[in-house]
Short mmCIF file of C-alpha atoms in Angstrom, two decimals:
data_model
loop_
_atom_site.label_atom_id
_atom_site.label_comp_id
_atom_site.label_asym_id
_atom_site.label_seq_id
_atom_site.Cartn_x
_atom_site.Cartn_y
_atom_site.Cartn_z
CA MET A 1 146.36 215.37 54.89
CA ILE A 2 148.38 217.72 52.65
CA PHE A 3 147.93 215.32 49.72
CA VAL A 4 144.17 215.18 50.31
CA TYR A 5 144.03 219.00 50.48
CA HIS A 6 145.84 219.43 47.18
CA LEU A 7 143.74 216.72 45.54
CA CYS A 8 140.54 218.49 46.62
CA HIS A 9 141.98 221.83 45.50
CA LEU A 10 142.81 220.42 42.05
CA PHE A 11 139.37 218.88 41.76
CA HIS A 12 137.79 222.21 42.65
CA LEU A 13 139.95 223.98 40.09
CA VAL A 14 139.10 221.49 37.38
CA THR A 15 135.37 221.57 38.07
CA SER A 16 135.10 225.33 38.50
CA MET A 17 137.36 226.48 35.63
CA GLY A 18 137.37 223.47 33.33
CA LEU A 19 140.27 221.36 32.15
CA GLN A 20 140.88 223.65 29.20
CA ALA A 21 141.71 226.53 31.61
CA ILE A 22 144.85 224.72 32.78
CA ASP A 23 147.98 225.30 30.69
CA PRO A 24 149.43 221.85 29.87
CA ALA A 25 153.01 223.21 29.53
CA THR A 26 152.88 224.75 33.02
CA LEU A 27 151.42 221.54 34.38
CA MET A 28 154.23 219.61 32.70
CA LEU A 29 156.82 221.86 34.38
CA ALA A 30 155.12 221.19 37.72
CA ALA A 31 155.34 217.46 36.99
CA ALA A 32 159.06 217.82 36.27
CA MET A 33 159.67 219.67 39.53
CA THR A 34 157.63 217.07 41.41
CA GLY A 35 159.72 214.25 39.89
CA PHE A 36 162.99 215.99 40.75
CA LEU A 37 161.97 216.76 44.34
CA SER A 38 160.59 213.24 44.90
CA GLY A 39 163.74 211.69 43.44
CA ALA A 40 166.09 213.88 45.50
CA PHE A 41 164.11 213.18 48.66
CA SER A 42 164.16 209.43 47.99
CA LEU A 43 167.93 209.43 47.34
CA MET A 44 168.62 211.39 50.53
CA ALA A 45 166.29 209.18 52.56
CA ALA A 46 167.95 206.03 51.18
CA LYS A 47 171.06 206.80 53.25
CA ALA A 48 169.03 206.67 56.46
CA PHE A 49 167.30 203.35 55.83
CA ALA A 50 169.33 200.46 57.24
CA GLY A 51 169.26 197.37 55.02
CA VAL A 52 166.66 198.61 52.53
CA GLY A 53 168.25 201.78 51.16
CA ALA A 54 168.76 200.16 47.72
CA SER A 55 165.00 200.04 47.10
CA ALA A 56 164.64 203.74 48.00
CA ARG A 57 167.50 204.56 45.60
CA ASP A 58 165.78 202.70 42.77
CA TRP A 59 162.56 204.56 43.50
CA GLY A 60 164.49 207.84 43.48
CA HIS A 61 166.07 206.98 40.13
CA GLY A 62 162.62 206.23 38.73
CA THR A 63 161.06 209.55 39.81
CA LEU A 64 164.17 211.45 38.62
CA THR A 65 163.90 209.96 35.14
CA LEU A 66 160.21 210.90 35.09
CA GLY A 67 161.18 214.44 36.05
CA CYS A 68 163.77 214.56 33.27
CA ALA A 69 161.21 213.34 30.73
CA ALA A 70 158.70 216.00 31.81
CA LEU A 71 161.37 218.72 31.59
CA LEU A 72 162.38 217.65 28.07
CA TRP A 73 158.73 217.73 26.97
CA PHE A 74 158.33 221.17 28.52
CA LEU A 75 161.36 222.43 26.55
CA THR A 76 160.18 220.95 23.23
CA PRO A 77 160.10 223.35 21.47
CA PRO A 78 162.57 225.18 21.52
CA LEU A 79 164.44 221.85 21.64
CA PRO A 80 164.19 219.78 18.45
CA HIS A 81 161.18 217.49 18.25
CA TRP A 82 163.28 214.31 18.28
CA VAL A 83 164.81 215.25 21.66
CA GLY A 84 161.44 215.28 23.36
CA PHE A 85 160.09 212.35 21.40
CA VAL A 86 163.08 209.98 21.66
CA LEU A 87 164.83 211.01 24.87
CA GLY A 88 161.71 212.06 26.76
CA ASN A 89 159.73 208.95 25.88
CA SER A 90 162.76 206.73 26.52
CA MET A 91 163.02 208.10 30.06
CA VAL A 92 159.32 207.47 30.55
CA VAL A 93 159.98 203.83 29.62
CA LEU A 94 162.89 203.64 32.09
CA THR A 95 160.71 205.07 34.88
CA PRO A 96 158.51 201.97 35.44
CA VAL A 97 161.59 199.72 35.16
CA PHE A 98 163.28 201.57 38.04
CA LEU A 99 160.08 201.66 40.11
CA LEU A 100 159.41 197.97 39.58
CA ARG A 101 163.01 197.19 40.54
CA ALA A 102 162.42 199.19 43.75
CA ILE A 103 159.36 197.11 44.64
CA TYR A 104 161.19 193.84 43.96
CA CYS A 105 164.24 195.03 45.91
CA TYR A 106 162.04 195.95 48.85
CA GLU A 107 160.93 192.33 49.02
CA GLY A 108 164.54 191.11 48.85
CA ASP A 109 164.07 189.93 45.29
CA ARG A 110 165.54 190.95 41.93
CA LEU A 111 163.62 191.98 38.83
CA HIS A 112 164.08 189.23 36.29
CA LYS A 113 166.08 190.17 33.18
CA THR A 114 163.31 188.80 30.96
CA THR A 115 160.78 191.20 32.47
CA THR A 116 163.17 194.15 32.13
CA SER A 117 163.98 193.23 28.53
CA LEU A 118 160.30 192.89 27.60
CA MET A 119 159.39 196.27 29.10
CA LEU A 120 162.32 197.96 27.35
CA ALA A 121 161.59 196.20 24.07
CA LEU A 122 157.93 197.27 24.13
CA GLY A 123 158.72 200.88 24.92
CA LEU A 124 162.05 201.63 23.28
CA GLY A 125 161.38 199.43 20.24
CA SER A 126 158.17 201.25 19.46
CA ILE A 127 159.79 204.67 19.99
CA PHE A 128 162.73 203.94 17.68
CA SER A 129 160.39 202.43 15.08
CA ALA A 130 158.26 205.55 15.04
CA GLN A 131 161.27 207.89 14.86
CA TRP A 132 163.48 206.14 12.33
CA ALA A 133 161.40 203.40 10.63
CA GLU A 134 158.45 205.71 9.85
CA ALA A 135 156.07 203.63 11.96
CA PRO A 136 152.94 205.52 13.12
CA THR A 137 153.20 207.53 16.36
CA THR A 138 150.30 205.45 17.66
CA LEU A 139 152.69 202.48 17.86
CA ALA A 140 155.07 204.38 20.14
CA VAL A 141 152.31 205.55 22.47
CA ALA A 142 150.85 202.05 22.63
CA GLY A 143 154.23 200.46 23.33
CA ILE A 144 154.93 202.87 26.18
CA ALA A 145 151.44 202.27 27.58
CA LEU A 146 151.94 198.49 27.54
CA ALA A 147 155.24 198.87 29.44
CA HIS A 148 153.41 200.96 32.06
CA LEU A 149 150.62 198.41 32.29
CA MET A 150 153.19 195.68 32.97
CA PHE A 151 154.58 197.81 35.79
CA SER A 152 151.10 198.42 37.27
CA VAL A 153 150.10 194.75 37.13
CA LEU A 154 153.38 193.20 38.37
CA GLY A 155 154.06 195.86 40.99
CA GLY A 156 150.46 195.97 42.16
CA TRP A 157 150.27 192.17 42.49
CA ARG A 158 153.38 192.07 44.67
CA LEU A 159 152.33 195.00 46.84
CA TYR A 160 148.83 193.62 47.33
CA TRP A 161 150.09 190.31 48.71
CA GLN A 162 152.87 192.03 50.69
CA GLY A 163 150.23 194.25 52.29
CA ARG A 164 148.01 191.27 53.04
CA ARG A 165 150.91 189.41 54.68
CA SER A 166 152.39 192.29 56.66
CA GLY A 167 149.28 194.37 57.29
CA SER A 168 151.19 197.47 56.10
CA VAL A 169 148.89 200.38 55.24
CA TYR A 170 151.68 201.85 53.10
CA CYS A 171 151.76 198.73 50.88
CA LEU A 172 148.04 199.01 50.26
CA VAL A 173 148.35 202.75 49.53
CA ILE A 174 151.01 202.12 46.87
CA PHE A 175 148.87 199.29 45.53
CA MET A 176 145.97 201.72 45.06
CA VAL A 177 148.34 204.22 43.39
CA LEU A 178 149.37 201.53 40.89
CA VAL A 179 145.72 200.59 40.28
CA ILE A 180 144.95 204.23 39.42
CA VAL A 181 148.06 204.41 37.19
CA GLY A 182 146.92 201.28 35.39
CA LEU A 183 143.39 202.63 34.90
CA ALA A 184 144.71 205.99 33.67
CA THR A 185 146.99 204.18 31.21
CA LEU A 186 144.06 202.11 29.94
CA ALA A 187 142.00 205.25 29.52
CA ARG A 188 144.76 206.87 27.44
CA LEU A 189 144.96 203.70 25.33
CA MET A 190 141.22 203.86 24.67
CA VAL A 191 141.50 207.50 23.59
CA LEU A 192 144.46 206.61 21.42
CA LEU A 193 142.89 203.62 19.69
CA PHE A 194 139.19 204.50 19.60
CA GLY A 195 139.00 208.23 20.31
CA GLU A 196 140.84 211.36 19.25
CA GLY A 197 144.08 209.52 18.42
CA ALA A 198 147.76 210.23 19.15
CA ALA A 199 147.36 214.01 18.99
CA ALA A 200 145.13 213.99 22.08
CA VAL A 201 147.71 212.17 24.22
CA ALA A 202 150.85 214.00 23.08
CA PRO A 203 152.95 215.18 26.09
CA VAL A 204 151.77 218.82 26.09
CA ALA A 205 148.56 218.38 24.12
CA ASN A 206 145.85 220.87 25.10
CA SER A 207 143.29 218.10 25.53
CA LYS A 208 141.18 217.12 28.53
CA THR A 209 142.63 213.59 28.42
CA GLN A 210 146.27 214.69 28.56
CA ILE A 211 145.77 217.50 31.08
CA ALA A 212 143.95 215.13 33.40
CA ALA A 213 146.65 212.49 32.91
CA ILE A 214 149.47 214.93 33.79
CA ALA A 215 147.60 216.19 36.88
CA VAL A 216 146.82 212.71 38.13
CA ILE A 217 150.36 211.41 37.58
CA THR A 218 151.84 214.44 39.34
CA LEU A 219 149.72 213.84 42.44
CA LEU A 220 150.35 210.10 42.29
CA VAL A 221 154.14 210.66 42.19
CA ILE A 222 153.80 212.60 45.46
CA ALA A 223 151.51 210.00 47.05
CA GLY A 224 153.56 207.11 45.69
CA THR A 225 156.87 208.50 46.91
CA PHE A 226 155.68 209.24 50.42
CA GLY A 227 153.87 205.93 50.56
CA PHE A 228 156.87 203.95 49.33
CA LEU A 229 159.28 205.73 51.70
CA GLY A 230 156.86 205.04 54.54
CA MET A 231 156.83 201.37 53.55
CA VAL A 232 160.65 201.30 53.40
CA ALA A 233 160.90 203.08 56.75
CA GLU A 234 158.66 200.42 58.31
CA ARG A 235 160.91 197.66 56.97
CA SER A 236 164.02 199.52 58.14
CA ARG A 237 162.67 199.83 61.68
CA ALA A 238 161.84 196.10 61.68
CA LEU A 239 165.36 195.24 60.53
CA ILE A 240 166.91 197.47 63.21
CA LEU A 241 164.75 195.76 65.85
CA GLU A 242 165.69 192.35 64.45
CA ASN A 243 169.41 193.22 64.54
CA ALA A 244 169.03 194.43 68.13
CA ASN A 245 167.61 191.00 69.01
CA ARG A 246 170.54 189.19 67.41
CA ASP A 247 173.81 188.33 69.10
CA ALA A 248 176.61 190.25 67.35
CA LEU A 249 179.08 187.35 67.36
CA THR A 250 176.83 184.47 66.26
CA GLY A 251 173.70 185.97 64.69
CA VAL A 252 171.36 183.88 66.89
CA LEU A 253 168.91 185.44 69.31
CA THR A 254 170.28 187.27 72.32
CA ARG A 255 169.35 185.89 75.71
CA GLY A 256 166.74 188.62 76.27
CA ALA A 257 165.17 188.11 72.85
CA PHE A 258 165.14 184.35 73.33
CA TYR A 259 163.35 184.69 76.68
CA GLU A 260 160.80 187.11 75.22
CA GLN A 261 159.95 184.98 72.19
CA ALA A 262 160.01 181.72 74.17
CA GLU A 263 157.65 183.10 76.86
CA ARG A 264 155.29 184.28 74.13
CA LEU A 265 155.36 180.86 72.42
CA LEU A 266 154.80 179.00 75.71
CA SER A 267 151.77 181.12 76.55
CA LYS A 268 150.06 180.27 73.25
CA THR A 269 151.00 176.71 72.38
CA GLU A 270 149.15 173.58 73.42
CA ALA A 271 151.52 171.24 71.58
CA PRO A 272 154.35 169.28 73.22
CA LEU A 273 157.80 170.82 73.08
CA VAL A 274 161.44 170.16 73.93
CA LEU A 275 164.03 172.59 75.34
CA LEU A 276 167.76 171.97 74.95
CA MET A 277 170.76 173.52 76.71
CA LEU A 278 174.02 173.11 74.79
CA ASP A 279 177.56 173.86 75.97
CA ILE A 280 180.91 173.68 74.16
CA ASP A 281 183.13 171.19 75.99
CA HIS A 282 186.47 172.36 77.42
CA PHE A 283 185.96 175.85 76.11
CA LYS A 284 188.27 177.44 78.70
CA ARG A 285 191.02 175.11 77.51
CA ILE A 286 190.42 176.25 73.90
CA ASN A 287 190.68 179.89 74.94
CA ASP A 288 193.79 179.32 77.08
CA THR A 289 195.56 177.21 74.44
CA HIS A 290 194.61 178.97 71.19
CA GLY A 291 193.53 182.44 72.31
CA HIS A 292 190.23 184.31 72.46
CA PRO A 293 189.95 184.93 68.67
CA THR A 294 190.02 181.16 68.18
CA GLY A 295 187.46 180.76 70.94
CA ASP A 296 185.18 183.24 69.13
CA ALA A 297 185.64 181.28 65.89
CA VAL A 298 184.55 178.07 67.66
CA ILE A 299 181.48 179.83 69.10
CA ARG A 300 180.51 181.09 65.65
CA HIS A 301 181.07 177.63 64.19
CA ALA A 302 178.89 176.08 66.90
CA ALA A 303 176.11 178.62 66.28
CA ARG A 304 176.11 177.86 62.54
CA LEU A 305 176.01 174.13 63.21
CA ILE A 306 173.09 174.51 65.63
CA GLN A 307 171.12 176.71 63.21
CA ARG A 308 171.83 174.39 60.29
CA ASN A 309 170.51 171.37 62.20
CA SER A 310 167.47 173.13 63.68
CA ARG A 311 164.03 173.33 62.11
CA THR A 312 162.62 176.48 60.58
CA ASN A 313 160.34 177.35 63.49
CA ASP A 314 162.82 176.50 66.29
CA LEU A 315 164.14 179.26 68.55
CA VAL A 316 167.94 179.37 68.88
CA GLY A 317 169.56 181.75 71.37
CA ARG A 318 172.95 182.36 72.93
CA TYR A 319 172.39 181.83 76.62
CA GLY A 320 175.78 183.14 77.67
CA GLY A 321 179.45 182.61 76.82
CA GLU A 322 179.77 179.27 75.07
CA GLU A 323 176.26 178.11 76.06
CA PHE A 324 173.25 177.99 73.75
CA CYS A 325 169.53 177.35 74.29
CA VAL A 326 167.16 175.83 71.71
CA LEU A 327 163.35 175.60 72.02
CA LEU A 328 161.70 173.03 69.77
CA PRO A 329 157.94 173.76 69.51
CA SER A 330 155.52 171.03 68.37
CA CYS A 331 158.15 168.42 69.16
CA GLY A 332 157.82 165.18 71.11
CA LEU A 333 160.40 163.37 73.21
CA VAL A 334 161.54 160.97 70.47
CA GLU A 335 162.19 163.71 67.92
CA GLY A 336 163.75 165.94 70.57
CA ARG A 337 166.16 163.16 71.54
CA ARG A 338 167.06 162.63 67.91
CA ILE A 339 167.79 166.34 67.38
CA ALA A 340 169.85 166.58 70.57
CA GLU A 341 171.94 163.54 69.60
CA ARG A 342 172.38 164.94 66.08
CA PHE A 343 173.84 168.12 67.54
CA VAL A 344 176.39 166.06 69.49
CA GLN A 345 177.28 163.86 66.52
CA GLU A 346 177.61 166.75 64.04
CA ALA A 347 179.87 168.70 66.41
CA ALA A 348 182.21 165.75 66.86
CA GLN A 349 182.39 165.22 63.06
CA GLN A 350 182.84 168.85 62.01
CA PRO A 351 186.03 170.47 63.37
CA ALA A 352 186.03 174.27 63.54
CA ARG A 353 188.23 176.21 61.11
CA VAL A 354 190.47 178.68 62.90
CA ALA A 355 192.42 181.66 61.52
CA SER A 356 195.45 179.53 60.70
CA GLY A 357 193.26 177.31 58.51
CA GLU A 358 193.90 174.25 60.66
CA PRO A 359 190.86 172.18 61.77
CA LEU A 360 190.24 172.31 65.52
CA PRO A 361 188.29 169.36 67.00
CA TRP A 362 185.56 170.26 69.47
CA THR A 363 182.51 168.62 71.07
CA LEU A 364 179.14 169.56 72.53
CA SER A 365 177.29 168.45 75.62
CA VAL A 366 173.48 168.69 75.60
CA GLY A 367 170.85 168.53 78.28
CA TYR A 368 167.21 168.40 77.21
CA VAL A 369 163.72 168.21 78.65
CA ALA A 370 160.39 167.33 77.04
CA ALA A 371 157.13 168.90 78.20
CA VAL A 372 153.50 168.16 77.45
CA LYS A 373 150.74 170.53 78.56
CA THR A 374 148.03 168.64 80.42
CA GLU A 375 144.91 169.95 82.12
CA GLY A 376 145.63 171.06 85.67
CA LYS A 377 149.38 170.38 85.47
CA ASN A 378 151.10 173.09 83.43
CA GLU A 379 153.95 174.04 85.77
CA LEU A 380 156.43 172.38 83.41
CA PHE A 381 155.44 174.85 80.72
CA ARG A 382 157.12 177.66 82.63
CA LEU A 383 160.33 178.74 80.93
CA ASP A 384 162.34 178.95 84.15
CA THR A 385 161.36 175.34 84.96
CA LEU A 386 162.33 174.09 81.53
CA ILE A 387 165.70 175.85 81.54
CA ALA A 388 166.50 174.66 85.03
CA ALA A 389 165.64 171.06 84.10
CA ALA A 390 167.67 171.13 80.88
CA ASP A 391 170.58 172.79 82.68
CA ALA A 392 170.57 170.07 85.32
CA ALA A 393 170.64 167.45 82.53
CA LEU A 394 173.52 169.35 80.88
CA TYR A 395 175.45 169.24 84.16
CA GLU A 396 174.88 165.47 84.26
CA ALA A 397 176.16 165.14 80.69
CA LYS A 398 179.34 166.97 81.76
CA ARG A 399 179.69 164.75 84.82
CA GLN A 400 179.38 161.59 82.70
CA GLY A 401 182.29 162.62 80.46
CA ARG A 402 180.92 165.25 78.03
CA ASN A 403 180.23 164.82 74.28
CA ARG A 404 176.78 163.37 74.89
CA ALA A 405 173.07 164.28 75.21
CA ILE A 406 171.23 163.56 78.47
CA GLN A 407 167.51 163.84 79.18
CA ALA A 408 166.38 165.49 82.40
CA SER A 409 165.44 162.87 85.00
CA GLN A 410 161.87 162.60 86.26
CA ALA A 411 163.03 163.11 89.84
CA GLU A 412 164.72 166.39 88.85
CA LEU A 413 161.59 167.47 87.01
CA ASP A 414 159.30 166.74 89.96
CA SER A 415 161.59 168.65 92.30
CA LEU A 416 161.75 171.70 89.99
CA VAL A 417 157.99 171.71 89.44
CA ARG A 418 157.41 171.74 93.21
CA GLN A 419 159.88 174.58 93.69
CA HIS A 420 158.68 176.76 90.82
CA ALA A 421 155.00 176.20 91.55
CA ARG A 422 155.53 178.26 94.72
CA LEU A 423 157.14 181.18 92.81
CA PRO A 424 155.72 183.89 90.56
CA ALA A 425 156.18 183.25 86.83
CA GLY A 426 159.62 184.29 85.59
CA GLN A 427 161.28 184.21 89.06
CA GLN A 428 164.12 181.73 89.49
CA ALA A 429 164.16 179.39 92.47
#
């Protein structure tokens, strides 16, 4: 609301007094202060954002360099002309590089060196050519504008699709900011090439084009910074929630998170599925013989093996102690049996590495149950029924000698269905 108020106030000022009534040097100083405040705020906020602080730091560096450029332009003169022209314009070229890095970093990606090199070559190359090779100033302004257009197009494209995927309002706000930046840059290019020329778009030129550009960019820095930090805060909250749902030792889902996600999946799916209960054989013996740190290492090794041999959409959770639970959606009995047997085989073939570096043999026992939703007979699609059936099969695997995968028997299934059909959903028999 504050941003909208100031935007309306500026519009009223411009329309009532005229663009020529605004002093461009004063407006440039305001732009510098805005860049410094936005950069400082971003850098301070970066410390509070778990997992995504690097993107906020890059954004802060970008707005700080913009503030430095505006301050140098404000001070030229009395500073020599080359200071404002070379250093100021160079910082304006670095600004979109930092901001684009921030957007890429937010998505967990890195800005390609080729893109960075091209933006710097367009901007810095044209600046140095104009300063020392006697190239026309128009070349420098055009080179800087092209670097900014690259930023607007690449950053806007990523933010648009990120907003579409995540539904984040902040992403779409920053996308609109970049669209406006791109349009403003194109407008300055048109004035440069087909209008009043380079003099009309000089940093503190007393022209309608430049005054409007400074005013718009100043407001967009404010909107962009708050929008980007809102976007980063959203991602930080999501990461914190994700970490809270992950078991600290193994990185798989906690028991509570597994139950929540599995219940949600069961309520929506119509496809067949398989649930597996897995237990490390003779785990007490491992702890008693080698110590609890070694036991923890075996649990971590087991979790990695299970995740590595699971499909992308499978749910893997630590049920408790050395026991794991895996839900295989859209999976039939044949594929479920194959996956369960692969877990057993891989465990027997891949000893765990303990602190001493010595391989420690270990095995898994697996109990599994397959379920198909049919009209009028959906009791087996209750999570408590599935877990109880797979757990009974796991007990049978232990009884038969361990290191094997056993399917739940039909008799056990029928008994559990009858018991759980008389209980409210989620209540154990």
